[in-house]
PDB file of C-alpha atoms and ligand atoms in Angstrom:
ATOM      1  CA  MET I 837     -47.295  71.576  18.458  1.00  0.00           C
ATOM      2  CA  SER I 838     -46.641  67.827  18.377  1.00  0.00           C
ATOM      3  CA  SER I 839     -43.018  66.777  17.977  1.00  0.00           C
ATOM      4  CA  LEU I 840     -44.083  63.489  16.421  1.00  0.00           C
ATOM      5  CA  SER I 841     -43.419  62.877  12.751  1.00  0.00           C
ATOM      6  CA  ASN I 842     -46.344  62.083  10.432  1.00  0.00           C
ATOM      7  CA  ASP I 843     -45.127  58.514  10.363  1.00  0.00           C
ATOM      8  CA  ALA I 844     -45.293  58.303  14.136  1.00  0.00           C
ATOM      9  CA  LYS I 845     -48.879  59.753  14.245  1.00  0.00           C
ATOM     10  CA  SER I 846     -49.971  57.112  11.747  1.00  0.00           C
ATOM     11  CA  THR I 847     -48.280  54.221  13.486  1.00  0.00           C
ATOM     12  CA  GLY I 848     -49.706  54.734  16.904  1.00  0.00           C
ATOM     13  CA  ILE I 849     -46.877  55.985  19.062  1.00  0.00           C
ATOM     14  CA  SER I 850     -47.817  58.488  21.642  1.00  0.00           C
ATOM     15  CA  GLU I 851     -45.558  61.313  22.876  1.00  0.00           C
ATOM     16  CA  HIS I 852     -45.307  59.541  26.232  1.00  0.00           C
ATOM     17  CA  GLU I 853     -44.216  56.258  24.606  1.00  0.00           C
ATOM     18  CA  LEU I 854     -41.654  58.023  22.560  1.00  0.00           C
ATOM     19  CA  ALA I 855     -40.284  59.762  25.684  1.00  0.00           C
ATOM     20  CA  GLU I 856     -39.996  56.307  27.336  1.00  0.00           C
ATOM     21  CA  ILE I 857     -38.170  54.895  24.361  1.00  0.00           C
ATOM     22  CA  ARG I 858     -35.835  57.925  24.385  1.00  0.00           C
ATOM     23  CA  LEU I 859     -35.079  57.413  28.082  1.00  0.00           C
ATOM     24  CA  PHE I 860     -34.499  53.667  27.535  1.00  0.00           C
ATOM     25  CA  ILE I 861     -32.026  54.315  24.716  1.00  0.00           C
ATOM     26  CA  GLU I 862     -30.175  57.119  26.599  1.00  0.00           C
ATOM     27  CA  GLY I 863     -29.921  54.946  29.767  1.00  0.00           C
ATOM     28  CA  ARG I 864     -28.306  52.104  27.932  1.00  0.00           C
ATOM     29  CA  SER I 865     -26.195  53.814  25.257  1.00  0.00           C
ATOM     30  CA  GLY I 866     -25.677  57.364  26.495  1.00  0.00           C
ATOM     31  CA  ILE I 867     -27.039  58.673  23.236  1.00  0.00           C
ATOM     32  CA  LEU I 868     -29.222  61.744  23.746  1.00  0.00           C
ATOM     33  CA  PHE I 869     -32.132  62.747  21.612  1.00  0.00           C
ATOM     34  CA  ASP I 870     -32.647  66.364  22.517  1.00  0.00           C
ATOM     35  CA  GLU I 871     -35.319  68.658  20.974  1.00  0.00           C
ATOM     36  CA  SER I 872     -33.407  69.077  17.749  1.00  0.00           C
ATOM     37  CA  ARG I 873     -33.362  65.305  17.215  1.00  0.00           C
ATOM     38  CA  THR I 874     -36.864  64.393  18.294  1.00  0.00           C
ATOM     39  CA  ARG I 875     -38.248  64.215  14.752  1.00  0.00           C
ATOM     40  CA  PHE I 876     -35.351  61.991  13.711  1.00  0.00           C
ATOM     41  CA  LEU I 877     -36.101  59.672  16.726  1.00  0.00           C
ATOM     42  CA  SER I 878     -39.819  59.690  16.089  1.00  0.00           C
ATOM     43  CA  ASP I 879     -39.318  58.888  12.385  1.00  0.00           C
ATOM     44  CA  ARG I 880     -36.861  56.087  12.912  1.00  0.00           C
ATOM     45  CA  VAL I 881     -38.866  54.495  15.769  1.00  0.00           C
ATOM     46  CA  SER I 882     -42.042  54.448  13.648  1.00  0.00           C
ATOM     47  CA  LYS I 883     -40.229  52.936  10.745  1.00  0.00           C
ATOM     48  CA  HIS I 884     -38.820  50.240  13.076  1.00  0.00           C
ATOM     49  CA  LEU I 885     -42.318  49.626  14.512  1.00  0.00           C
ATOM     50  CA  LYS I 886     -43.651  49.079  11.041  1.00  0.00           C
ATOM     51  CA  HIS I 887     -40.683  46.973  10.056  1.00  0.00           C
ATOM     52  CA  ARG I 888     -41.293  44.657  13.137  1.00  0.00           C
ATOM     53  CA  GLY I 889     -45.009  44.520  12.393  1.00  0.00           C
ATOM     54  CA  LEU I 890     -45.898  45.973  15.774  1.00  0.00           C
ATOM     55  CA  ALA I 891     -49.064  48.043  16.429  1.00  0.00           C
ATOM     56  CA  ARG I 892     -48.127  50.266  19.341  1.00  0.00           C
ATOM     57  CA  GLY I 893     -45.209  51.927  21.025  1.00  0.00           C
ATOM     58  CA  THR I 894     -45.908  49.918  24.242  1.00  0.00           C
ATOM     59  CA  ASP I 895     -45.391  46.685  22.218  1.00  0.00           C
ATOM     60  CA  LEU I 896     -41.965  47.944  21.231  1.00  0.00           C
ATOM     61  CA  LEU I 897     -41.057  48.997  24.756  1.00  0.00           C
ATOM     62  CA  ARG I 898     -42.009  45.612  26.032  1.00  0.00           C
ATOM     63  CA  LEU I 899     -39.860  43.962  23.301  1.00  0.00           C
ATOM     64  CA  ILE I 900     -36.715  45.976  23.835  1.00  0.00           C
ATOM     65  CA  GLY I 901     -37.074  45.644  27.613  1.00  0.00           C
ATOM     66  CA  GLY I 902     -37.210  41.895  27.364  1.00  0.00           C
ATOM     67  CA  SER I 903     -34.529  41.144  24.681  1.00  0.00           C
ATOM     68  CA  ASN I 904     -31.105  42.513  24.119  1.00  0.00           C
ATOM     69  CA  ALA I 905     -31.214  41.533  20.471  1.00  0.00           C
ATOM     70  CA  GLU I 906     -34.434  43.500  20.019  1.00  0.00           C
ATOM     71  CA  TYR I 907     -32.884  46.466  21.797  1.00  0.00           C
ATOM     72  CA  GLU I 908     -29.810  46.320  19.592  1.00  0.00           C
ATOM     73  CA  ALA I 909     -31.935  46.064  16.481  1.00  0.00           C
ATOM     74  CA  LEU I 910     -33.714  49.367  17.430  1.00  0.00           C
ATOM     75  CA  LEU I 911     -30.501  50.971  18.434  1.00  0.00           C
ATOM     76  CA  GLU I 912     -28.883  50.178  15.016  1.00  0.00           C
ATOM     77  CA  SER I 913     -31.668  52.084  13.339  1.00  0.00           C
ATOM     78  CA  LEU I 914     -30.955  55.172  15.482  1.00  0.00           C
ATOM     79  CA  LEU I 915     -27.193  55.431  15.008  1.00  0.00           C
ATOM     80  CA  THR I 916     -25.500  58.021  12.804  1.00  0.00           C
ATOM     81  CA  GLN I 917     -22.547  56.337  11.137  1.00  0.00           C
ATOM     82  CA  GLU I 918     -21.307  58.987   8.698  1.00  0.00           C
ATOM     83  CA  THR I 919     -17.575  58.626   8.229  1.00  0.00           C
ATOM     84  CA  SER I 920     -14.972  58.585   5.439  1.00  0.00           C
ATOM     85  CA  PHE I 921     -11.308  57.847   4.814  1.00  0.00           C
ATOM     86  CA  PHE I 922      -9.003  60.621   5.950  1.00  0.00           C
ATOM     87  CA  ARG I 923     -11.968  62.617   7.161  1.00  0.00           C
ATOM     88  CA  TYR I 924     -10.669  66.136   8.007  1.00  0.00           C
ATOM     89  CA  PRO I 925      -7.212  65.613   6.421  1.00  0.00           C
ATOM     90  CA  ALA I 926      -5.562  68.222   8.753  1.00  0.00           C
ATOM     91  CA  ILE I 927      -6.000  65.685  11.639  1.00  0.00           C
ATOM     92  CA  TYR I 928      -4.048  63.043   9.726  1.00  0.00           C
ATOM     93  CA  GLU I 929      -1.408  65.657   8.833  1.00  0.00           C
ATOM     94  CA  ALA I 930      -1.051  66.390  12.512  1.00  0.00           C
ATOM     95  CA  LEU I 931      -0.721  62.708  13.174  1.00  0.00           C
ATOM     96  CA  GLN I 932       1.861  62.141  10.499  1.00  0.00           C
ATOM     97  CA  LYS I 933       3.891  65.353  10.855  1.00  0.00           C
ATOM     98  CA  ARG I 934       3.838  65.885  14.565  1.00  0.00           C
ATOM     99  CA  VAL I 935       2.527  63.079  16.709  1.00  0.00           C
ATOM    100  CA  LEU I 936       4.039  60.004  15.124  1.00  0.00           C
ATOM    101  CA  PRO I 937       7.522  61.528  14.626  1.00  0.00           C
ATOM    102  CA  GLU I 938       7.485  62.546  18.309  1.00  0.00           C
ATOM    103  CA  LEU I 939       6.446  59.065  19.437  1.00  0.00           C
ATOM    104  CA  HIS I 940       8.998  57.504  17.067  1.00  0.00           C
ATOM    105  CA  GLY I 941      11.766  59.601  18.659  1.00  0.00           C
ATOM    106  CA  LYS I 942      10.602  58.908  22.191  1.00  0.00           C
ATOM    107  CA  LYS I 943      10.082  55.158  21.808  1.00  0.00           C
ATOM    108  CA  PHE I 944      12.677  54.077  19.270  1.00  0.00           C
ATOM    109  CA  TRP I 945      15.077  52.643  21.913  1.00  0.00           C
ATOM    110  CA  HIS I 946      12.262  51.001  23.926  1.00  0.00           C
ATOM    111  CA  ASN I 947      12.260  47.235  24.062  1.00  0.00           C
ATOM    112  CA  PRO I 948       9.729  46.089  22.965  1.00  0.00           C
ATOM    113  CA  ARG I 949       9.053  49.033  20.693  1.00  0.00           C
ATOM    114  CA  SER I 950       5.276  49.409  20.825  1.00  0.00           C
ATOM    115  CA  LEU I 951       2.561  51.791  19.702  1.00  0.00           C
ATOM    116  CA  ARG I 952      -1.055  51.570  20.840  1.00  0.00           C
ATOM    117  CA  ILE I 953      -3.789  53.607  19.244  1.00  0.00           C
ATOM    118  CA  TRP I 954      -7.525  53.440  19.964  1.00  0.00           C
ATOM    119  CA  SER I 955     -10.277  54.509  17.536  1.00  0.00           C
ATOM    120  CA  ALA I 956     -13.345  54.820  19.812  1.00  0.00           C
ATOM    121  CA  GLY I 957     -16.488  54.968  17.718  1.00  0.00           C
ATOM    122  CA  CYS I 958     -14.839  53.651  14.602  1.00  0.00           C
ATOM    123  CA  SER I 959     -18.035  53.141  12.613  1.00  0.00           C
ATOM    124  CA  THR I 960     -17.504  51.222   9.393  1.00  0.00           C
ATOM    125  CA  GLY I 961     -13.698  51.207   9.628  1.00  0.00           C
ATOM    126  CA  GLU I 962     -12.612  54.192   7.495  1.00  0.00           C
ATOM    127  CA  GLU I 963     -11.042  55.948  10.514  1.00  0.00           C
ATOM    128  CA  PRO I 964      -8.942  52.998  11.868  1.00  0.00           C
ATOM    129  CA  TYR I 965      -7.765  52.033   8.403  1.00  0.00           C
ATOM    130  CA  SER I 966      -6.755  55.738   7.764  1.00  0.00           C
ATOM    131  CA  ILE I 967      -4.834  55.696  11.084  1.00  0.00           C
ATOM    132  CA  ALA I 968      -3.136  52.397  10.146  1.00  0.00           C
ATOM    133  CA  ILE I 969      -2.069  53.744   6.736  1.00  0.00           C
ATOM    134  CA  SER I 970      -0.694  56.889   8.377  1.00  0.00           C
ATOM    135  CA  VAL I 971       1.290  54.799  10.859  1.00  0.00           C
ATOM    136  CA  LEU I 972       2.672  52.443   8.239  1.00  0.00           C
ATOM    137  CA  GLU I 973       3.697  55.392   6.037  1.00  0.00           C
ATOM    138  CA  THR I 974       5.290  57.448   8.833  1.00  0.00           C
ATOM    139  CA  LEU I 975       7.292  54.950  10.908  1.00  0.00           C
ATOM    140  CA  GLU I 976      10.668  54.242   9.363  1.00  0.00           C
ATOM    141  CA  PHE I 977      10.670  50.445   9.984  1.00  0.00           C
ATOM    142  CA  PRO I 978       7.054  49.620  10.863  1.00  0.00           C
ATOM    143  CA  GLU I 979       7.841  45.928  10.994  1.00  0.00           C
ATOM    144  CA  ALA I 980      10.216  46.601  13.881  1.00  0.00           C
ATOM    145  CA  TRP I 981       7.288  47.911  15.992  1.00  0.00           C
ATOM    146  CA  ASN I 982       4.407  46.141  17.892  1.00  0.00           C
ATOM    147  CA  ILE I 983       1.673  48.236  16.357  1.00  0.00           C
ATOM    148  CA  GLU I 984      -1.767  47.752  17.934  1.00  0.00           C
ATOM    149  CA  ILE I 985      -4.766  49.645  16.676  1.00  0.00           C
ATOM    150  CA  LEU I 986      -7.961  48.936  18.615  1.00  0.00           C
ATOM    151  CA  ALA I 987     -11.168  49.938  16.900  1.00  0.00           C
ATOM    152  CA  THR I 988     -14.406  49.810  18.871  1.00  0.00           C
ATOM    153  CA  ASP I 989     -17.991  50.728  18.241  1.00  0.00           C
ATOM    154  CA  ILE I 990     -21.388  50.070  19.793  1.00  0.00           C
ATOM    155  CA  SER I 991     -22.822  48.914  16.407  1.00  0.00           C
ATOM    156  CA  ARG I 992     -22.391  45.287  15.464  1.00  0.00           C
ATOM    157  CA  HIS I 993     -23.403  46.097  11.900  1.00  0.00           C
ATOM    158  CA  ALA I 994     -20.780  48.814  11.478  1.00  0.00           C
ATOM    159  CA  LEU I 995     -18.146  46.511  12.938  1.00  0.00           C
ATOM    160  CA  ASP I 996     -19.105  43.747  10.446  1.00  0.00           C
ATOM    161  CA  VAL I 997     -18.595  46.167   7.562  1.00  0.00           C
ATOM    162  CA  ALA I 998     -15.314  47.322   9.064  1.00  0.00           C
ATOM    163  CA  GLN I 999     -13.995  43.821   9.621  1.00  0.00           C
ATOM    164  CA  ARG I1000     -14.899  42.877   6.081  1.00  0.00           C
ATOM    165  CA  GLY I1001     -12.905  45.901   4.885  1.00  0.00           C
ATOM    166  CA  GLN I1002     -14.571  46.088   1.421  1.00  0.00           C
ATOM    167  CA  TYR I1003     -15.270  49.554  -0.006  1.00  0.00           C
ATOM    168  CA  SER I1004     -16.306  51.184  -3.303  1.00  0.00           C
ATOM    169  CA  ARG I1005     -13.837  53.097  -5.436  1.00  0.00           C
ATOM    170  CA  ARG I1006     -15.730  56.213  -4.536  1.00  0.00           C
ATOM    171  CA  ALA I1007     -15.341  55.664  -0.840  1.00  0.00           C
ATOM    172  CA  LEU I1008     -11.586  55.357  -1.400  1.00  0.00           C
ATOM    173  CA  ALA I1009     -11.330  58.558  -3.460  1.00  0.00           C
ATOM    174  CA  SER I1010      -9.172  60.367  -0.944  1.00  0.00           C
ATOM    175  CA  LEU I1011      -6.379  57.756  -1.122  1.00  0.00           C
ATOM    176  CA  THR I1012      -3.556  58.292  -3.565  1.00  0.00           C
ATOM    177  CA  PRO I1013      -3.204  55.713  -6.365  1.00  0.00           C
ATOM    178  CA  GLU I1014      -0.057  54.388  -4.566  1.00  0.00           C
ATOM    179  CA  GLN I1015      -1.988  53.904  -1.282  1.00  0.00           C
ATOM    180  CA  LEU I1016      -4.878  52.121  -3.118  1.00  0.00           C
ATOM    181  CA  ASP I1017      -2.329  49.808  -4.702  1.00  0.00           C
ATOM    182  CA  ALA I1018      -0.405  49.201  -1.532  1.00  0.00           C
ATOM    183  CA  TYR I1019      -3.308  48.483   0.857  1.00  0.00           C
ATOM    184  CA  PHE I1020      -6.304  47.380  -1.207  1.00  0.00           C
ATOM    185  CA  ALA I1021      -6.978  44.606  -3.811  1.00  0.00           C
ATOM    186  CA  ALA I1022      -9.642  44.936  -6.451  1.00  0.00           C
ATOM    187  CA  THR I1023     -12.462  42.329  -6.168  1.00  0.00           C
ATOM    188  CA  ALA I1024     -14.286  40.704  -9.016  1.00  0.00           C
ATOM    189  CA  GLY I1025     -17.326  42.803  -8.199  1.00  0.00           C
ATOM    190  CA  GLY I1026     -15.538  46.115  -8.813  1.00  0.00           C
ATOM    191  CA  GLN I1027     -14.928  46.936  -5.188  1.00  0.00           C
ATOM    192  CA  TYR I1028     -11.705  47.036  -3.171  1.00  0.00           C
ATOM    193  CA  ARG I1029     -10.866  44.844  -0.252  1.00  0.00           C
ATOM    194  CA  VAL I1030      -8.281  45.707   2.359  1.00  0.00           C
ATOM    195  CA  LYS I1031      -5.079  43.661   2.194  1.00  0.00           C
ATOM    196  CA  PRO I1032      -4.008  41.578   5.187  1.00  0.00           C
ATOM    197  CA  ARG I1033      -0.908  43.746   5.807  1.00  0.00           C
ATOM    198  CA  LEU I1034      -3.309  46.570   6.806  1.00  0.00           C
ATOM    199  CA  ARG I1035      -6.239  44.491   8.129  1.00  0.00           C
ATOM    200  CA  ASN I1036      -3.968  42.541  10.517  1.00  0.00           C
ATOM    201  CA  ARG I1037      -2.819  45.752  12.266  1.00  0.00           C
ATOM    202  CA  ILE I1038      -6.348  46.346  13.655  1.00  0.00           C
ATOM    203  CA  THR I1039      -8.428  44.570  16.314  1.00  0.00           C
ATOM    204  CA  PHE I1040     -12.086  45.289  16.122  1.00  0.00           C
ATOM    205  CA  ALA I1041     -14.338  44.930  19.163  1.00  0.00           C
ATOM    206  CA  GLN I1042     -17.875  45.876  20.178  1.00  0.00           C
ATOM    207  CA  MET I1043     -17.905  48.315  23.051  1.00  0.00           C
ATOM    208  CA  ASN I1044     -20.432  50.692  24.454  1.00  0.00           C
ATOM    209  CA  LEU I1045     -18.570  53.890  25.549  1.00  0.00           C
ATOM    210  CA  ALA I1046     -21.290  54.493  28.223  1.00  0.00           C
ATOM    211  CA  GLN I1047     -20.049  51.284  29.861  1.00  0.00           C
ATOM    212  CA  MET I1048     -16.394  51.686  29.109  1.00  0.00           C
ATOM    213  CA  VAL I1049     -13.955  49.195  30.497  1.00  0.00           C
ATOM    214  CA  TYR I1050     -10.242  49.823  31.060  1.00  0.00           C
ATOM    215  CA  MET I1051      -8.073  48.324  28.274  1.00  0.00           C
ATOM    216  CA  GLY I1052      -4.641  49.605  29.246  1.00  0.00           C
ATOM    217  CA  ARG I1053      -2.813  52.678  28.168  1.00  0.00           C
ATOM    218  CA  PHE I1054      -2.737  54.251  24.707  1.00  0.00           C
ATOM    219  CA  ASP I1055      -0.372  56.556  22.912  1.00  0.00           C
ATOM    220  CA  CYS I1056      -3.212  58.034  20.958  1.00  0.00           C
ATOM    221  CA  ILE I1057      -7.027  58.011  21.341  1.00  0.00           C
ATOM    222  CA  PHE I1058      -9.259  59.047  18.488  1.00  0.00           C
ATOM    223  CA  CYS I1059     -12.819  59.706  19.552  1.00  0.00           C
ATOM    224  CA  ARG I1060     -14.185  61.858  16.706  1.00  0.00           C
ATOM    225  CA  ASN I1061     -17.767  62.820  16.076  1.00  0.00           C
ATOM    226  CA  VAL I1062     -19.103  60.546  18.811  1.00  0.00           C
ATOM    227  CA  LEU I1063     -19.242  62.702  21.963  1.00  0.00           C
ATOM    228  CA  ILE I1064     -21.603  65.130  20.228  1.00  0.00           C
ATOM    229  CA  TYR I1065     -24.400  62.595  20.694  1.00  0.00           C
ATOM    230  CA  PHE I1066     -23.950  62.392  24.517  1.00  0.00           C
ATOM    231  CA  SER I1067     -24.975  64.549  27.467  1.00  0.00           C
ATOM    232  CA  ASP I1068     -22.487  67.095  28.815  1.00  0.00           C
ATOM    233  CA  GLU I1069     -22.098  64.904  31.870  1.00  0.00           C
ATOM    234  CA  LEU I1070     -21.261  61.676  29.991  1.00  0.00           C
ATOM    235  CA  ARG I1071     -18.986  63.648  27.669  1.00  0.00           C
ATOM    236  CA  ALA I1072     -17.028  65.000  30.638  1.00  0.00           C
ATOM    237  CA  THR I1073     -16.828  61.556  32.241  1.00  0.00           C
ATOM    238  CA  LEU I1074     -15.518  60.068  29.046  1.00  0.00           C
ATOM    239  CA  ILE I1075     -12.901  62.673  28.548  1.00  0.00           C
ATOM    240  CA  ARG I1076     -11.664  61.991  32.129  1.00  0.00           C
ATOM    241  CA  ARG I1077     -11.519  58.246  31.310  1.00  0.00           C
ATOM    242  CA  PHE I1078      -9.646  58.886  28.125  1.00  0.00           C
ATOM    243  CA  HIS I1079      -7.205  61.017  30.053  1.00  0.00           C
ATOM    244  CA  GLU I1080      -6.613  58.145  32.445  1.00  0.00           C
ATOM    245  CA  CYS I1081      -6.086  55.799  29.498  1.00  0.00           C
ATOM    246  CA  LEU I1082      -3.483  57.910  27.784  1.00  0.00           C
ATOM    247  CA  GLU I1083       0.216  57.374  28.220  1.00  0.00           C
ATOM    248  CA  PRO I1084       2.158  60.362  29.595  1.00  0.00           C
ATOM    249  CA  ASP I1085       2.451  62.743  26.622  1.00  0.00           C
ATOM    250  CA  GLY I1086      -0.254  60.744  24.774  1.00  0.00           C
ATOM    251  CA  TYR I1087      -2.645  62.505  22.413  1.00  0.00           C
ATOM    252  CA  LEU I1088      -6.406  62.806  22.212  1.00  0.00           C
ATOM    253  CA  PHE I1089      -8.099  63.517  18.942  1.00  0.00           C
ATOM    254  CA  LEU I1090     -11.616  64.816  19.157  1.00  0.00           C
ATOM    255  CA  GLY I1091     -14.077  66.001  16.439  1.00  0.00           C
ATOM    256  CA  HIS I1092     -14.358  69.657  15.336  1.00  0.00           C
ATOM    257  CA  ALA I1093     -17.375  70.344  17.428  1.00  0.00           C
ATOM    258  CA  GLU I1094     -16.016  68.563  20.510  1.00  0.00           C
ATOM    259  CA  SER I1095     -13.795  69.965  23.243  1.00  0.00           C
ATOM    260  CA  VAL I1096     -12.415  69.009  26.691  1.00  0.00           C
ATOM    261  CA  ALA I1097     -13.612  72.298  28.138  1.00  0.00           C
ATOM    262  CA  LYS I1098     -16.027  71.078  30.817  1.00  0.00           C
ATOM    263  CA  ALA I1099     -14.067  67.903  31.842  1.00  0.00           C
ATOM    264  CA  ASN I1100     -11.575  69.633  34.110  1.00  0.00           C
ATOM    265  CA  VAL I1101      -8.591  67.509  33.072  1.00  0.00           C
ATOM    266  CA  ASP I1102      -4.937  68.426  32.327  1.00  0.00           C
ATOM    267  CA  LEU I1103      -5.057  68.065  28.570  1.00  0.00           C
ATOM    268  CA  GLU I1104      -2.975  70.708  26.785  1.00  0.00           C
ATOM    269  CA  PRO I1105      -4.591  71.989  23.545  1.00  0.00           C
ATOM    270  CA  ILE I1106      -2.197  72.010  20.555  1.00  0.00           C
ATOM    271  CA  VAL I1107      -3.074  73.736  17.315  1.00  0.00           C
ATOM    272  CA  ILE I1108      -1.326  72.265  14.245  1.00  0.00           C
ATOM    273  CA  SER I1109      -2.264  74.082  11.006  1.00  0.00           C
ATOM    274  CA  ASP I1110      -6.029  73.618  10.845  1.00  0.00           C
ATOM    275  CA  SER I1111      -6.492  71.083  13.584  1.00  0.00           C
ATOM    276  CA  LEU I1112      -6.813  71.053  17.383  1.00  0.00           C
ATOM    277  CA  ILE I1113      -5.548  68.062  19.274  1.00  0.00           C
ATOM    278  CA  TYR I1114      -4.858  67.508  23.044  1.00  0.00           C
ATOM    279  CA  ARG I1115      -1.750  66.219  24.784  1.00  0.00           C
ATOM    280  CA  LYS I1116      -1.730  64.718  28.238  1.00  0.00           C
ATOM    281  CA  SER I1117       0.278  67.046  30.343  1.00  0.00           C
ATOM    282  CA  VAL I1118       3.287  65.492  32.025  1.00  0.00           C
ATOM    283  CA  ARG I1119       2.707  68.012  34.866  1.00  0.00           C
ATOM    284  CA  THR I1120      -0.265  65.877  35.943  1.00  0.00           C
ATOM    285  CA  LEU I1121       2.112  62.954  36.558  1.00  0.00           C
ATOM    286  CA  GLN I1122       4.821  64.908  38.302  1.00  0.00           C
ATOM    287  CA  GLU I1123       2.259  66.467  40.598  1.00  0.00           C
ATOM    288  CA  SER I1124       0.777  63.103  41.557  1.00  0.00           C
ATOM    289  CA  LEU I1125       4.160  61.518  42.326  1.00  0.00           C
TER     290      LEU I1125
HETATM  291  C1  SAM V1391     -20.640  59.787  13.210  1.00  0.00           C
HETATM  292  S1  SAM V1391     -19.814  58.221  13.526  1.00  0.00           S
HETATM  293  C2  SAM V1391     -18.122  58.770  13.654  1.00  0.00           C
HETATM  294  C3  SAM V1391     -17.207  57.807  13.014  1.00  0.00           C
HETATM  295  C4  SAM V1391     -15.694  58.208  13.027  1.00  0.00           C
HETATM  296  N1  SAM V1391     -15.243  58.356  14.357  1.00  0.00           N
HETATM  297  C5  SAM V1391     -15.495  59.507  12.210  1.00  0.00           C
HETATM  298  O1  SAM V1391     -15.308  60.561  12.827  1.00  0.00           O
HETATM  299  O2  SAM V1391     -15.534  59.523  10.993  1.00  0.00           O
HETATM  300  C6  SAM V1391     -20.268  57.975  15.259  1.00  0.00           C
HETATM  301  C7  SAM V1391     -20.053  56.553  15.672  1.00  0.00           C
HETATM  302  O3  SAM V1391     -20.198  56.415  17.059  1.00  0.00           O
HETATM  303  C8  SAM V1391     -20.839  55.230  17.410  1.00  0.00           C
HETATM  304  N2  SAM V1391     -21.439  55.281  18.782  1.00  0.00           N
HETATM  305  C9  SAM V1391     -22.569  55.977  19.108  1.00  0.00           C
HETATM  306  N3  SAM V1391     -22.811  55.823  20.452  1.00  0.00           N
HETATM  307  C10 SAM V1391     -21.829  54.961  20.928  1.00  0.00           C
HETATM  308  C11 SAM V1391     -21.567  54.407  22.183  1.00  0.00           C
HETATM  309  N4  SAM V1391     -22.372  54.642  23.278  1.00  0.00           N
HETATM  310  N5  SAM V1391     -20.528  53.598  22.310  1.00  0.00           N
HETATM  311  C12 SAM V1391     -19.675  53.308  21.243  1.00  0.00           C
HETATM  312  N6  SAM V1391     -19.881  53.820  19.993  1.00  0.00           N
HETATM  313  C13 SAM V1391     -21.001  54.694  19.877  1.00  0.00           C
HETATM  314  C14 SAM V1391     -21.842  55.008  16.278  1.00  0.00           C
HETATM  315  O4  SAM V1391     -22.242  53.665  16.152  1.00  0.00           O
HETATM  316  C15 SAM V1391     -21.073  55.524  15.093  1.00  0.00           C
HETATM  317  O5  SAM V1391     -20.384  54.490  14.437  1.00  0.00           O
END
């Protein structure tokens, strides 16, 4: 049975061309389109082909092979960017009740007093803004800290939305009225725009995790609902890299369906109410001294 969608059959993409496009995307971004996602790929690629006014899959292959902008345009149409504010609240509870108080105690007498958190695969910004709200609400004197929240994604489009920081009332439904008032201002068009006091805590940058570069050490790394799109091999490589980028006793937050199991790293699983997070074991450091 053909794995091509009806759209693909009518737009002139062969199975072979689709396989080449899949390999091209996987090679550059690490994003895997296995059997279960072939229909999705075929559907999106055909729509993109029509949208670009191209006749055949080979035309598209030539285009994306010759131009980074064309490759990025196709990639944008293949990304899944589902996200929300305080998605899986138990994770933020763990951050506020366990992780931040622990870091606060550990670092309070440091000079400078700094906190670095990375949201890797931040999509349209809901995750890093939720992290920033949690930090500002948990630290006793946030202004006395150098708080740096780095938010990266492969998608330029998602980052543009994130940087603009404008959301509908519905998107902000999980915030309390006090949080809405403290961190967002209503716009004339009935939306809400993030206030500078929150926006200024976050640095947004485009970054492909499959070509990750070292950006220093972090106290916490969030990489939630991103690794599920990668091969086992890339997933394990990234978890090892995250481990290297964590401060001693730093924390890694993965998605529900993601684990460090096959990465062979010293990350201690910690269950806090309904959530599982990982802490970089200090043993690793002592052993390597
Ligand atoms: C489903 S969203 C998850 C958003 C957020 N972390 C959350 O859990 O709500 C997945 C995000 O990963 C990004 N992504 C996919 N492949 C990537 C890659 N190779 N490098 C960086 N980001 C990537 C997508 O653009 C998308 O914004």
